[in-house]
Coordinates of C-alpha atoms in Angstrom, one line a residue:
M1 CA 0.0 0.0 0.0
S2 CA 1.4 3.4 -0.9
Q3 CA 2.0 5.8 1.9
Q4 CA -1.2 7.7 3.0
H5 CA -1.2 11.4 3.6
S6 CA -3.7 13.6 5.3
A7 CA -5.0 16.3 3.1
A8 CA -4.5 18.7 5.9
D9 CA -0.8 17.9 6.2
P10 CA 1.5 20.6 4.8
A11 CA 2.8 19.5 1.4
P12 CA 6.6 19.4 0.7
A13 CA 7.8 22.5 -1.2
T14 CA 8.7 20.3 -4.1
T15 CA 5.1 19.5 -4.8
T16 CA 3.9 23.1 -5.2
I17 CA 2.6 23.7 -8.7
A18 CA 5.4 24.5 -11.1
R19 CA 4.4 27.6 -13.1
R20 CA 5.7 26.2 -16.3
R21 CA 4.4 27.6 -19.6
D22 CA 1.8 25.8 -21.6
W23 CA 1.3 23.0 -18.9
W24 CA -2.0 22.2 -20.5
R25 CA -0.5 21.1 -23.8
D26 CA 0.5 17.7 -22.4
A27 CA -1.5 17.6 -19.2
V28 CA -3.2 14.4 -18.0
I29 CA -6.5 15.6 -16.4
Y30 CA -8.5 13.4 -14.1
Q31 CA -12.3 13.8 -14.1
V32 CA -13.9 13.6 -10.6
Y33 CA -17.6 13.0 -10.5
P34 CA -18.0 14.3 -6.9
R35 CA -21.1 12.4 -5.9
S36 CA -19.4 9.1 -6.8
F37 CA -15.8 9.7 -5.7
A38 CA -15.6 9.8 -1.9
D39 CA -18.2 10.4 0.9
S40 CA -16.8 12.1 4.0
N41 CA -20.0 12.3 6.1
G42 CA -21.6 8.9 5.6
D43 CA -24.7 10.1 3.9
G44 CA -24.2 7.9 0.8
M45 CA -23.3 10.8 -1.4
G46 CA -19.8 11.9 -2.3
D47 CA -18.7 15.5 -1.4
L48 CA -15.9 18.0 -1.6
E49 CA -14.4 17.0 1.7
G50 CA -14.3 13.5 0.4
V51 CA -12.5 14.6 -2.8
R52 CA -10.1 16.6 -0.7
S53 CA -9.2 13.6 1.5
R54 CA -8.3 11.6 -1.7
L55 CA -6.1 14.3 -3.3
P56 CA -2.9 12.5 -2.3
Y57 CA -4.1 9.4 -4.2
L58 CA -4.4 11.5 -7.3
R59 CA -1.0 13.2 -6.8
D60 CA 0.5 9.7 -6.5
L61 CA -1.4 8.4 -9.5
G62 CA 0.6 11.0 -11.5
V63 CA -2.1 13.3 -13.0
D64 CA -1.6 17.0 -13.5
A65 CA -5.0 18.4 -12.9
V66 CA -8.4 17.5 -11.5
W67 CA -11.7 18.4 -13.3
L68 CA -14.6 18.5 -10.9
S69 CA -18.1 17.9 -12.4
P70 CA -20.7 20.4 -11.0
F71 CA -21.0 20.9 -7.3
Y72 CA -23.1 24.1 -7.4
A73 CA -26.4 24.7 -5.7
S74 CA -28.9 22.7 -7.7
P75 CA -32.2 20.8 -7.4
Q76 CA -30.3 17.9 -9.0
A77 CA -32.8 17.3 -11.8
D78 CA -29.8 16.4 -14.0
A79 CA -27.1 15.5 -11.5
G80 CA -26.1 19.1 -10.9
Y81 CA -26.1 20.2 -14.6
D82 CA -29.2 22.2 -13.6
V83 CA -27.6 25.1 -11.7
A84 CA -29.7 27.3 -9.4
D85 CA -26.8 29.4 -8.0
Y86 CA -23.4 29.5 -9.8
R87 CA -21.7 31.1 -6.8
A88 CA -22.8 28.6 -4.1
V89 CA -21.9 25.0 -3.3
D90 CA -24.9 22.7 -2.9
P91 CA -25.2 21.5 0.7
M92 CA -25.0 17.9 -0.4
F93 CA -21.4 18.6 -1.4
G94 CA -20.4 21.0 1.3
N95 CA -19.9 24.8 1.2
L96 CA -17.6 27.5 -0.2
L97 CA -15.1 27.0 2.6
D98 CA -14.8 23.3 1.5
A99 CA -14.2 24.4 -2.1
D100 CA -11.6 26.9 -0.9
A101 CA -9.8 24.2 1.2
L102 CA -9.9 21.7 -1.7
I103 CA -8.4 24.2 -4.1
R104 CA -5.6 25.2 -1.7
D105 CA -4.8 21.6 -0.8
A106 CA -4.7 20.6 -4.5
H107 CA -2.3 23.4 -5.2
G108 CA -0.1 22.4 -2.3
L109 CA 0.1 18.9 -3.8
G110 CA 1.0 20.1 -7.2
L111 CA -2.5 19.6 -8.7
R112 CA -4.5 22.1 -10.6
I113 CA -8.3 22.4 -10.3
I114 CA -10.7 22.8 -13.2
V115 CA -14.4 23.3 -12.5
D116 CA -17.4 22.6 -14.7
L117 CA -19.3 25.6 -16.0
V118 CA -22.9 25.3 -17.3
P119 CA -23.6 28.3 -19.5
N120 CA -26.2 26.9 -22.0
H121 CA -29.0 26.6 -19.4
S122 CA -29.9 27.1 -15.8
S123 CA -32.1 25.3 -13.4
D124 CA -35.8 26.3 -13.5
Q125 CA -35.2 27.2 -9.8
H126 CA -32.7 29.9 -10.7
E127 CA -33.8 33.3 -9.5
W128 CA -33.8 34.7 -13.1
F129 CA -36.1 32.0 -14.3
K130 CA -38.5 32.2 -11.3
R131 CA -38.7 36.0 -11.9
A132 CA -39.4 35.4 -15.6
L133 CA -42.3 33.2 -14.8
A134 CA -43.7 35.6 -12.2
E135 CA -43.4 38.7 -14.4
G136 CA -45.2 37.2 -17.3
P137 CA -45.2 37.7 -21.1
G138 CA -43.4 40.7 -22.5
S139 CA -41.4 41.3 -19.3
P140 CA -37.7 42.1 -19.6
A141 CA -37.0 39.1 -17.3
R142 CA -38.3 36.7 -20.0
D143 CA -35.8 38.1 -22.5
R144 CA -33.0 36.3 -20.6
Y145 CA -34.4 33.0 -21.8
H146 CA -36.2 31.8 -24.9
F147 CA -39.9 32.4 -24.3
R148 CA -42.2 32.3 -27.3
P149 CA -46.0 32.1 -28.1
G150 CA -47.1 28.8 -29.4
K151 CA -48.4 27.9 -32.9
G152 CA -51.9 26.7 -33.6
E153 CA -55.2 28.3 -33.2
N154 CA -54.8 28.8 -29.5
G155 CA -51.0 28.6 -29.2
E156 CA -51.3 25.0 -28.2
L157 CA -48.4 23.8 -30.4
P158 CA -44.7 24.4 -29.7
P159 CA -43.0 27.4 -31.4
N160 CA -40.9 25.1 -33.6
D161 CA -40.1 21.5 -34.2
W162 CA -36.9 21.2 -32.2
E163 CA -36.5 18.1 -30.1
S164 CA -34.9 17.8 -26.6
I165 CA -31.6 15.9 -26.4
F166 CA -33.3 13.9 -23.6
G167 CA -36.3 13.1 -25.9
G168 CA -39.6 14.7 -26.6
P169 CA -40.2 18.4 -27.6
A170 CA -37.6 21.0 -26.6
W171 CA -40.4 23.3 -25.4
T172 CA -42.6 23.4 -22.3
R173 CA -45.7 25.5 -22.0
V174 CA -46.3 27.6 -18.8
A175 CA -49.5 28.6 -17.2
D176 CA -49.9 31.9 -19.1
G177 CA -49.7 30.1 -22.4
E178 CA -46.1 30.9 -23.5
W179 CA -43.5 28.3 -24.2
Y180 CA -39.9 28.2 -23.1
L181 CA -37.0 26.4 -24.8
H182 CA -35.0 23.6 -23.1
L183 CA -32.6 21.6 -25.2
F184 CA -32.3 19.2 -22.3
A185 CA -34.7 18.5 -19.4
P186 CA -37.7 20.8 -18.8
E187 CA -36.0 21.8 -15.6
Q188 CA -33.1 23.2 -17.6
P189 CA -34.3 26.3 -19.5
D190 CA -31.9 27.6 -22.1
F191 CA -30.4 31.1 -21.7
N192 CA -30.8 33.6 -24.4
W193 CA -27.2 34.6 -25.2
D194 CA -28.4 37.4 -27.4
H195 CA -29.3 39.3 -24.2
P196 CA -26.3 41.3 -22.9
A197 CA -27.2 40.5 -19.3
V198 CA -26.4 36.9 -19.8
G199 CA -22.9 37.6 -21.0
D200 CA -22.3 40.1 -18.2
E201 CA -23.4 37.5 -15.6
F202 CA -21.2 34.8 -16.9
R203 CA -18.1 37.0 -17.1
S204 CA -18.8 37.8 -13.4
I205 CA -19.2 34.1 -12.6
L206 CA -15.8 33.4 -14.2
R207 CA -14.1 36.1 -12.1
F208 CA -15.8 34.7 -8.9
W209 CA -14.2 31.3 -9.4
L210 CA -10.9 32.6 -10.8
D211 CA -10.6 34.8 -7.6
M212 CA -11.2 31.6 -5.6
G213 CA -8.1 30.2 -7.3
V214 CA -9.4 27.7 -9.9
D215 CA -7.1 26.9 -12.8
G216 CA -9.7 26.6 -15.5
F217 CA -13.2 25.7 -16.6
R218 CA -14.7 22.8 -18.5
I219 CA -17.5 24.4 -20.5
D220 CA -20.6 22.2 -20.7
V221 CA -22.5 22.2 -24.0
A222 CA -20.0 24.8 -25.3
H223 CA -21.4 24.4 -28.8
G224 CA -25.0 25.2 -27.8
L225 CA -25.1 28.8 -26.4
V226 CA -26.1 30.6 -29.6
K227 CA -29.2 29.7 -31.6
A228 CA -29.9 30.4 -35.2
E229 CA -31.7 33.7 -35.7
G230 CA -35.5 33.3 -35.6
L231 CA -35.2 29.7 -34.2
P232 CA -36.1 28.1 -37.5
D233 CA -37.7 24.7 -37.9
I234 CA -35.4 21.8 -38.8
G235 CA -38.1 20.2 -40.9
G236 CA -38.2 16.6 -39.7
A237 CA -38.5 14.2 -36.8
E238 CA -35.7 12.0 -35.3
Q239 CA -33.4 15.0 -35.3
L240 CA -31.2 13.4 -32.6
K241 CA -30.0 10.9 -35.2
L242 CA -28.5 13.8 -37.1
L243 CA -26.5 15.1 -34.1
G244 CA -22.8 15.0 -34.8
N245 CA -23.4 14.7 -38.5
D246 CA -24.7 18.2 -39.4
V247 CA -24.8 21.8 -38.1
M248 CA -28.1 22.2 -36.3
P249 CA -29.8 25.6 -35.7
F250 CA -29.3 25.1 -32.0
F251 CA -25.7 23.8 -32.0
D252 CA -22.4 24.9 -33.3
Q253 CA -23.5 28.3 -34.5
D254 CA -20.7 30.7 -35.6
G255 CA -21.9 33.3 -33.1
V256 CA -20.7 31.3 -30.2
H257 CA -17.1 32.2 -30.9
E258 CA -17.5 35.8 -30.0
V259 CA -18.6 34.7 -26.5
Y260 CA -15.4 32.8 -26.1
R261 CA -13.3 35.6 -27.3
Q262 CA -14.8 37.8 -24.6
W263 CA -14.2 35.0 -22.0
R264 CA -10.6 34.6 -23.1
R265 CA -9.9 38.2 -22.4
V266 CA -11.2 37.7 -18.8
L267 CA -9.1 34.6 -18.3
D268 CA -6.0 36.4 -19.6
E269 CA -6.4 39.0 -16.8
Y270 CA -5.2 36.2 -14.4
A271 CA -1.7 34.8 -13.9
G272 CA -0.9 31.2 -13.7
E273 CA -1.9 29.8 -17.1
R274 CA -5.6 29.3 -16.5
I275 CA -7.4 27.3 -19.2
F276 CA -10.8 26.7 -20.9
V277 CA -11.8 23.2 -22.1
A278 CA -14.8 22.9 -24.5
E279 CA -17.4 20.1 -24.5
A280 CA -18.2 20.8 -28.2
W281 CA -20.0 18.2 -30.1
T282 CA -19.5 19.2 -33.7
P283 CA -19.9 17.4 -37.1
T284 CA -16.2 17.2 -37.7
V285 CA -12.9 17.6 -35.9
E286 CA -12.2 20.5 -38.2
R287 CA -15.2 22.4 -36.8
T288 CA -14.0 21.5 -33.3
A289 CA -10.7 23.3 -34.1
N290 CA -12.7 26.6 -34.5
Y291 CA -13.2 26.6 -30.7
V292 CA -9.5 26.5 -29.9
R293 CA -8.1 29.2 -32.1
P294 CA -5.5 31.3 -30.4
D295 CA -7.9 34.0 -29.0
E296 CA -10.6 31.5 -27.9
L297 CA -10.4 28.3 -25.8
H298 CA -7.4 26.1 -25.0
Q299 CA -8.7 22.6 -25.5
A300 CA -11.7 20.8 -26.9
F301 CA -12.7 17.2 -26.1
N302 CA -12.1 14.9 -29.0
F303 CA -15.4 13.0 -29.2
Q304 CA -14.5 11.6 -32.6
Y305 CA -11.7 9.7 -30.9
L306 CA -13.9 8.6 -28.0
S307 CA -16.5 7.3 -30.5
T308 CA -14.0 5.3 -32.6
E309 CA -14.1 1.5 -32.3
W310 CA -11.1 -0.6 -31.3
D311 CA -9.8 -0.9 -34.9
A312 CA -6.4 0.1 -36.1
A313 CA -7.5 1.5 -39.5
E314 CA -10.2 3.7 -37.9
L315 CA -8.0 4.8 -35.1
R316 CA -5.3 5.9 -37.5
K317 CA -7.8 7.9 -39.5
V318 CA -9.1 9.8 -36.5
I319 CA -5.6 10.4 -35.1
D320 CA -4.3 11.8 -38.4
R321 CA -7.4 13.9 -38.9
T322 CA -7.2 15.3 -35.3
L323 CA -3.6 16.2 -35.6
E324 CA -4.1 17.8 -39.0
A325 CA -7.1 19.9 -37.7
M326 CA -5.3 21.2 -34.6
R327 CA -2.0 22.1 -36.3
P328 CA -3.2 25.2 -38.1
V329 CA -4.7 26.7 -34.9
G330 CA -1.8 25.8 -32.7
A331 CA -3.9 23.9 -30.2
P332 CA -3.0 20.5 -28.6
A333 CA -5.0 17.5 -29.5
T334 CA -6.9 15.9 -26.7
W335 CA -7.7 12.2 -26.2
V336 CA -10.3 10.6 -24.0
L337 CA -11.9 7.2 -23.7
S338 CA -14.5 7.5 -21.0
N339 CA -16.5 10.1 -19.1
H340 CA -19.7 10.5 -17.0
D341 CA -21.9 10.5 -20.1
V342 CA -20.8 7.3 -21.9
T343 CA -20.4 3.6 -21.3
R344 CA -16.9 3.0 -19.8
H345 CA -14.5 1.8 -22.4
A346 CA -13.8 -1.4 -20.5
T347 CA -17.5 -2.3 -21.3
R348 CA -17.7 -0.6 -24.7
F349 CA -14.8 -2.7 -26.0
A350 CA -16.2 -5.8 -24.5
N351 CA -19.2 -5.7 -26.9
P352 CA -19.5 -6.0 -30.7
P353 CA -18.9 -2.7 -32.7
G354 CA -21.7 -0.5 -33.8
L355 CA -23.6 -0.3 -30.4
G356 CA -22.6 3.3 -29.9
T357 CA -21.5 4.9 -26.6
Q358 CA -24.4 3.8 -24.5
I359 CA -24.6 0.0 -24.0
R360 CA -26.6 -2.1 -21.6
L361 CA -24.7 -5.3 -22.0
A362 CA -21.9 -6.7 -19.9
G363 CA -20.1 -8.3 -22.9
D364 CA -16.9 -10.3 -22.5
R365 CA -15.4 -8.5 -19.5
E366 CA -12.0 -10.1 -19.8
L367 CA -11.8 -9.0 -23.4
G368 CA -13.0 -5.6 -22.5
L369 CA -10.4 -5.1 -19.8
R370 CA -7.6 -6.3 -22.1
R371 CA -8.6 -3.9 -24.8
A372 CA -9.2 -1.1 -22.3
R373 CA -5.6 -1.5 -21.0
A374 CA -4.2 -1.5 -24.5
A375 CA -6.3 1.5 -25.5
T376 CA -5.0 3.4 -22.5
L377 CA -1.4 3.0 -23.4
L378 CA -2.2 4.0 -27.0
M379 CA -4.0 7.1 -25.8
L380 CA -1.3 8.2 -23.4
A381 CA 1.4 7.8 -26.2
L382 CA -0.3 10.3 -28.5
P383 CA 0.8 13.9 -28.8
G384 CA -1.2 16.3 -26.7
S385 CA -3.3 16.1 -23.6
A386 CA -5.3 13.2 -22.2
Y387 CA -8.3 12.8 -19.9
V388 CA -8.9 10.0 -17.4
Y389 CA -12.4 9.4 -15.9
Q390 CA -12.4 8.3 -12.3
G391 CA -12.3 4.6 -11.9
E392 CA -10.9 3.8 -15.3
E393 CA -7.5 3.4 -13.7
L394 CA -9.1 0.5 -11.8
G395 CA -10.5 -1.1 -14.9
L396 CA -14.0 -0.6 -13.8
P397 CA -16.7 -1.7 -16.1
D398 CA -20.2 -0.2 -16.4
V399 CA -22.7 -1.5 -14.0
V400 CA -25.3 -2.7 -16.6
D401 CA -27.7 -4.5 -14.3
L402 CA -28.8 -1.6 -12.0
P403 CA -32.5 -2.1 -11.0
D404 CA -34.8 0.3 -12.8
E405 CA -36.0 1.7 -9.5
V406 CA -32.6 3.1 -8.5
R407 CA -31.8 4.8 -11.8
Q408 CA -31.6 8.6 -11.7
D409 CA -30.5 9.6 -15.3
P410 CA -33.3 12.0 -16.5
A411 CA -33.0 10.7 -20.0
Y412 CA -34.0 7.2 -18.7
F413 CA -37.4 8.6 -17.7
R414 CA -38.1 10.5 -20.9
G415 CA -38.4 7.3 -22.9
A416 CA -36.7 8.7 -26.0
G417 CA -33.6 10.6 -27.0
Q418 CA -30.5 9.5 -25.2
D419 CA -30.6 5.9 -24.0
G420 CA -30.7 6.9 -20.4
F421 CA -28.2 4.4 -19.1
R422 CA -25.6 6.9 -17.9
D423 CA -26.0 5.7 -14.3
G424 CA -24.0 2.7 -15.1
C425 CA -20.7 4.7 -15.4
R426 CA -21.6 6.8 -12.3
V427 CA -21.7 4.1 -9.6
P428 CA -19.4 5.1 -6.7
I429 CA -15.9 3.8 -7.0
P430 CA -14.3 1.3 -4.6
W431 CA -11.4 2.2 -2.4
T432 CA -11.1 -0.9 -0.1
R433 CA -11.7 -4.7 -0.4
E434 CA -14.5 -4.7 2.2
G435 CA -17.1 -2.5 3.8
S436 CA -20.7 -1.5 3.0
S437 CA -19.5 0.7 0.2
Y438 CA -15.9 -0.6 -0.3
G439 CA -14.4 2.5 1.3
F440 CA -16.5 5.1 -0.5
G441 CA -18.2 6.1 2.8
A442 CA -19.6 4.9 6.0
G443 CA -23.3 5.1 4.9
G444 CA -23.5 3.0 1.8
S445 CA -23.6 4.5 -1.7
W446 CA -26.3 6.4 -3.7
L447 CA -26.2 3.8 -6.4
P448 CA -25.6 0.1 -5.5
Q449 CA -22.1 -1.3 -6.1
P450 CA -21.6 -4.8 -7.4
A451 CA -20.4 -7.6 -5.1
T452 CA -17.2 -7.8 -7.2
W453 CA -16.2 -4.2 -6.6
G454 CA -13.9 -5.0 -3.7
E455 CA -11.5 -7.0 -5.9
L456 CA -11.2 -4.0 -8.2
S457 CA -10.6 -1.5 -5.4
V458 CA -7.6 0.7 -4.9
E459 CA -6.5 -1.4 -1.9
A460 CA -6.7 -4.6 -3.9
Q461 CA -4.7 -3.3 -6.8
T462 CA -2.0 -1.2 -5.1
G463 CA 1.4 -2.7 -5.3
V464 CA 0.2 -5.7 -7.4
A465 CA 2.4 -6.1 -10.4
G466 CA 0.3 -6.2 -13.6
S467 CA -2.8 -4.6 -12.0
T468 CA -4.6 -2.0 -14.0
L469 CA -3.9 0.6 -11.3
E470 CA -0.2 0.0 -11.4
L471 CA -0.3 0.0 -15.2
Y472 CA -1.7 3.6 -15.1
R473 CA 0.8 4.7 -12.4
G474 CA 3.6 3.3 -14.5
A475 CA 2.4 4.8 -17.7
L476 CA 1.9 8.3 -16.2
R477 CA 5.4 8.1 -14.7
V478 CA 7.0 7.1 -18.0
R479 CA 5.0 9.8 -19.8
R480 CA 6.4 12.4 -17.4
E481 CA 10.0 11.2 -17.6
H482 CA 10.3 10.4 -21.4
A483 CA 11.3 13.5 -23.3
D484 CA 9.5 12.4 -26.5
L485 CA 6.1 11.9 -24.8
G486 CA 3.5 14.6 -24.1
A487 CA 3.2 17.7 -26.1
G488 CA 3.6 17.7 -29.9
D489 CA 1.5 17.5 -33.1
T490 CA 3.1 14.7 -35.2
V491 CA 3.6 11.0 -35.2
E492 CA 5.8 9.0 -37.6
W493 CA 3.8 6.0 -38.7
L494 CA 5.8 2.7 -39.1
R495 CA 5.0 -0.3 -41.2
A496 CA 3.0 -2.8 -39.3
P497 CA 0.8 -5.9 -39.9
E498 CA -2.9 -5.5 -40.6
G499 CA -4.7 -4.6 -37.4
V500 CA -1.6 -3.0 -35.8
L501 CA -0.8 0.6 -35.2
A502 CA 2.9 1.5 -34.9
F503 CA 4.4 4.9 -34.6
R504 CA 7.6 6.7 -33.5
R505 CA 8.0 9.9 -31.6
G506 CA 11.8 10.6 -31.4
E507 CA 13.3 7.7 -29.4
F508 CA 9.9 6.4 -28.4
V509 CA 7.9 3.8 -30.2
C510 CA 4.3 2.6 -29.6
V511 CA 2.8 -0.5 -31.1
A512 CA -0.8 -1.4 -30.6
N513 CA -2.3 -4.7 -31.7
T514 CA -6.0 -4.2 -32.2
S515 CA -6.5 -7.6 -33.9
G516 CA -7.8 -10.7 -32.3
E517 CA -4.6 -12.7 -32.9
S518 CA -1.0 -12.6 -31.9
V519 CA 1.3 -10.7 -34.3
T520 CA 5.0 -10.5 -34.8
T521 CA 6.7 -7.1 -35.1
P522 CA 10.3 -5.8 -34.8
A523 CA 11.5 -5.4 -31.3
Y524 CA 12.2 -1.7 -31.4
G525 CA 14.5 -1.5 -28.3
R526 CA 14.0 -1.7 -24.6
V527 CA 10.5 -2.3 -23.4
L528 CA 9.2 0.5 -21.2
L529 CA 5.8 -0.8 -20.6
A530 CA 3.3 -3.3 -22.0
S531 CA -0.4 -3.8 -21.4
G532 CA 0.0 -7.6 -21.6
E533 CA 2.7 -10.3 -21.8
L534 CA 4.9 -10.4 -24.9
T535 CA 7.9 -12.4 -25.9
E536 CA 11.1 -11.2 -27.7
A537 CA 13.6 -13.2 -29.6
D538 CA 16.1 -12.6 -32.4
G539 CA 15.1 -9.0 -32.8
E540 CA 11.4 -9.7 -33.1
A541 CA 8.5 -9.4 -30.6
K542 CA 5.4 -11.4 -30.4
L543 CA 2.4 -9.3 -29.3
P544 CA -0.7 -11.1 -28.0
A545 CA -4.1 -9.9 -29.2
D546 CA -5.3 -6.5 -27.9
T547 CA -1.9 -5.5 -26.5
T548 CA 0.0 -2.2 -26.6
V549 CA 3.8 -1.9 -26.0
W550 CA 6.0 1.1 -25.4
W551 CA 9.6 0.9 -26.4
T552 CA 12.6 3.2 -26.2
T553 CA 15.2 3.1 -28.9
A554 CA 17.8 4.9 -26.8

């Protein structure tokens, strides 16, 4: 077991954040989903003090920064992505003093803190929206959201044909007859970003958290703020099937970029290389590059990579296309395999291709873990920045057999739109072999954990050669120490058998066998790390199926 540290202990001076330039270009950023990470008070729900107590674990894992999913005051209609007060911590997670202590302790341990920002919509319990309802049609308060009269003889039809991402119409009618727009749940009314008060408010919110010391913001639905003028009909049903394939009148509008230019000017007022990260679902990686031009945001999630199957040819295409798209704007590529909205890749890769990113099948778990480990080494070898979702370093699968009565994903209850199975990747993570919640907290967990969780815990894997946790620790250590890993924008592809990716970066070589059979490749030098067993003889290496190897030629 690695040495444990109290979060309250003073950190050695050597762990204080190094103010190096462009740290974000090769950062490994760890996503914490606060309600499922660690529970300090035994109420079954994770909290900020729980996160704070586990910061030494994240420091020892070797990540550079921690991204916290929303912990703001919220009715929790969508797990905190419905914000009622952007300057307050929800009591279920703690208070502002807890947030301040977490930020300070993280900095003392050499970790940066990135917080989620939700600018596309608020909660319907936000003071602005409650005032808009109270003041009625034609009031200035309603201009901060998208209120419209309905169509039909008596206004009984929605103002246009837009569909909610969670299924059903994107409009809800209020008692006075008007309708309001919500691209997500009815409890999440969309802001009207054409109104200057909205921009003023969010620039103030940015400064509030920057003054608290955060190192950046992950921008939720960064592609959705600006809507096409006049809110035109799309002209057909099943619009959600088009998402990611076409520019929609409510997503990826060009006007959104002026918002981010204004935000960048605010961020640049602060020292310490603060950053913006965009959750921007766009039709192409080339359009994603628009969000990370030099005067806008710093990074954008690479959803094209996340959505790619475990297939060498397809992976090479998306890697090349990503690097080519980012090069002209001077932004780093980002790579990610899992997050709080998609099936964990240990389960995704355990199932046949073509099922998408939401799967309710356990699949071949041994196969899924083997591929997940190999995919991780491939991802961490690529030029740019990488994101790790909590628990993937333990090889956690999705929990696919949650009883319907415990599910909380709002999309599950809508009966259309998203599949609604996001709860499976949000089950609280295990820290110890035993206990009612495997070390998550003294009072159980808000979603039930499988009986097998203990053997996947941090305690069970720490110090165990070949465990997934030690693979991650080793990979992040090598990534920090090897001069040819991290930042950059090119790879040199090497000849390889069908189903195999092989590339060089200086004196570093990565070979990933995505095929279902063993393959023979050159032995490129000294093995730094491998996701599975391999044999070498006479200058050749035999790689098992679904295995990635790192070599150094030095």
